[in-house]
CSV table of C-alpha atoms in Angstrom, one decimal:
chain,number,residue,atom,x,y,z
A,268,UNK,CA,-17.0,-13.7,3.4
A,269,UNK,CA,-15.0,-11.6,1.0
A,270,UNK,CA,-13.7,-8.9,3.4
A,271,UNK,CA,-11.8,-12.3,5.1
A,272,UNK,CA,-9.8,-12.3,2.3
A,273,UNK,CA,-8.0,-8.7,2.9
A,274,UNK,CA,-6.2,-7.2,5.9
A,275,UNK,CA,-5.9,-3.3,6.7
A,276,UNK,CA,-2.2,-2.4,6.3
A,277,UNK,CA,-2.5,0.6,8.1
A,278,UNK,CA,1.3,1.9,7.2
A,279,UNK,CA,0.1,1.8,3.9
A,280,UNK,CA,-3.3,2.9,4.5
A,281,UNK,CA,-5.4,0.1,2.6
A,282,UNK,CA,-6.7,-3.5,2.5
A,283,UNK,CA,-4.1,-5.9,1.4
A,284,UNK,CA,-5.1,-9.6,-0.1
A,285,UNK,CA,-4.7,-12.0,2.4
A,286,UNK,CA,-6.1,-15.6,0.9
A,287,UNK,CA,-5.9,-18.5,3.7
A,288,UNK,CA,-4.8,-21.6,2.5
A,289,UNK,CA,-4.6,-22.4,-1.7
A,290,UNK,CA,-6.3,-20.4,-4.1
A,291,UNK,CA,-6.9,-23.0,-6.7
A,292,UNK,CA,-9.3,-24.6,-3.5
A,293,UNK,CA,-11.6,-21.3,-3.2
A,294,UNK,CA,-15.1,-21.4,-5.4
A,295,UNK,CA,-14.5,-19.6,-8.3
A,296,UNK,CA,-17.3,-17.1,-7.7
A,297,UNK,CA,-15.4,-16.6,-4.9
A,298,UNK,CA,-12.4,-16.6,-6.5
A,299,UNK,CA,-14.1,-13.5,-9.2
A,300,UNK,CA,-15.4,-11.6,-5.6
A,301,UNK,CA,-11.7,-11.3,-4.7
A,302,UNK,CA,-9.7,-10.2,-7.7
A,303,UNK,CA,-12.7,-7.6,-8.4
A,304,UNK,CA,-12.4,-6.5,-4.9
A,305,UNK,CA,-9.0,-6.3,-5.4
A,306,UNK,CA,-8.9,-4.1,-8.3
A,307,UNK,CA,-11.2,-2.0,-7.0
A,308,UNK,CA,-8.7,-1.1,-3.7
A,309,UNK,CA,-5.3,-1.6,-6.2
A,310,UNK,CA,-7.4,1.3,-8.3
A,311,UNK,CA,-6.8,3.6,-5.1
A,312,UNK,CA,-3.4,3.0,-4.9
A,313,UNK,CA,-2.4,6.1,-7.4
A,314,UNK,CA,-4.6,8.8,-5.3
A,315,UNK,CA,-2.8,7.5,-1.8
A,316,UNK,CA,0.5,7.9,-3.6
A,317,UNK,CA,-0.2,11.9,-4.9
A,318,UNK,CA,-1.3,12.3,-1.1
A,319,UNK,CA,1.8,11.3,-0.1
A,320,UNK,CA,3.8,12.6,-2.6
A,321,UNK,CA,2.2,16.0,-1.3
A,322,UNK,CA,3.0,15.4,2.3
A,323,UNK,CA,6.9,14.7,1.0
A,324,UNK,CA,7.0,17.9,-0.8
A,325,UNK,CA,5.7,19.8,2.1
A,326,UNK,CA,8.2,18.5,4.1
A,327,UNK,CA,11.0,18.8,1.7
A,328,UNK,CA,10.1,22.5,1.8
A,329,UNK,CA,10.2,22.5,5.3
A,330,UNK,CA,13.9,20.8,5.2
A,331,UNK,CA,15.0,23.3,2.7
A,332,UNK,CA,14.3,25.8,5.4
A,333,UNK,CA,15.9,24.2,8.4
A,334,UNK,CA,18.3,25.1,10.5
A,335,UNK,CA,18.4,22.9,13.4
A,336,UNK,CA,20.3,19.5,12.7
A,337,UNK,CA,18.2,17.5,14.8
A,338,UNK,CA,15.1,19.0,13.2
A,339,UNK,CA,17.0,18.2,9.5
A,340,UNK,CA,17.6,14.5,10.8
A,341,UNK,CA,13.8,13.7,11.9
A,342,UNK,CA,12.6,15.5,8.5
A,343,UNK,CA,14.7,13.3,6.4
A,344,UNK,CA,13.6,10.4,8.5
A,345,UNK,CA,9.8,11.6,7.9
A,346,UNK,CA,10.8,12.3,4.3
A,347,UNK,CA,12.2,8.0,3.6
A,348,UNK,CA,9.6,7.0,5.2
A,349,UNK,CA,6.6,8.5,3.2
A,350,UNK,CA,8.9,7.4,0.3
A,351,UNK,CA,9.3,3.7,1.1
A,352,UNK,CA,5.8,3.5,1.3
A,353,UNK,CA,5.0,5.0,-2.1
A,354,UNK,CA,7.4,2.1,-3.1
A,355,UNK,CA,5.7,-0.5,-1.4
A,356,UNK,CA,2.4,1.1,-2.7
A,357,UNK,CA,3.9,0.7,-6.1
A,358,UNK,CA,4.7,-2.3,-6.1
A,359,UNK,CA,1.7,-3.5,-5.0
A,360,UNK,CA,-0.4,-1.7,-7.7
A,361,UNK,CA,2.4,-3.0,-10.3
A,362,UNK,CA,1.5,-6.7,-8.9
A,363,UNK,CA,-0.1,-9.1,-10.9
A,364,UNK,CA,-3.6,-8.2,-11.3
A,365,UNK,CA,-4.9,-12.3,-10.3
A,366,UNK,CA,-4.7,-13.1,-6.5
A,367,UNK,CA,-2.0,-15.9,-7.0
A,368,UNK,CA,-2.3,-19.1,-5.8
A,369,UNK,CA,0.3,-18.9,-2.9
A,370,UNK,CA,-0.9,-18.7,0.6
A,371,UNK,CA,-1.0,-15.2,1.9
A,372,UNK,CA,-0.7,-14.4,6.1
């Protein structure tokens, strides 16, 4: 079944690929099934990082109004979070478009 082939990676908010064992070994209809599903997910990848380029802005606003310092700390925390994930989401969508043929866990 295809949907054995991705996990949920709910930090980044999306199904990752996650191929058991060698690629060169699947069908290759089932081989096809995967990249295809594949580009269809990596094709959200630019929407989910505008959402959280949005949620960054917000919160930058809301640091350039801050006094507190403990407030400041856990808004910049908030703030390289939402960004390392926009660069893990990145470099996912900048992956090679073919499922490789390295086991994936």
């Amino acid at each position: 079944m295809i949907n054995d082939h991705f996990k949920r990676d709910d930090r980044l908010g999306l199904l990752l690929p996650a191929v058991d064992g060698l690629w060169h070994e699947l069908e290759p209809d089932e081989q096809a099934a995967i990249v295809a599903r594949w580009e269809w997910i990596r094709g959200s990848i630019p929407d989910l990082v505008k959402q959280l380029e949005t949620v960054i802005n917000r919160k930058q606003d809301q640091l350039n109004q801050e006094d507190n310092f403990e407030v400041s700390c856990r808004l910049n925390t908030e703030i390289a979070e939402y960004a390392s994930r926009i660069n893990d989401l990145l470099i996912w969508y900048r992956a090679d478009q073919e499922v490789d043929s390295r086991p994936h866990r």
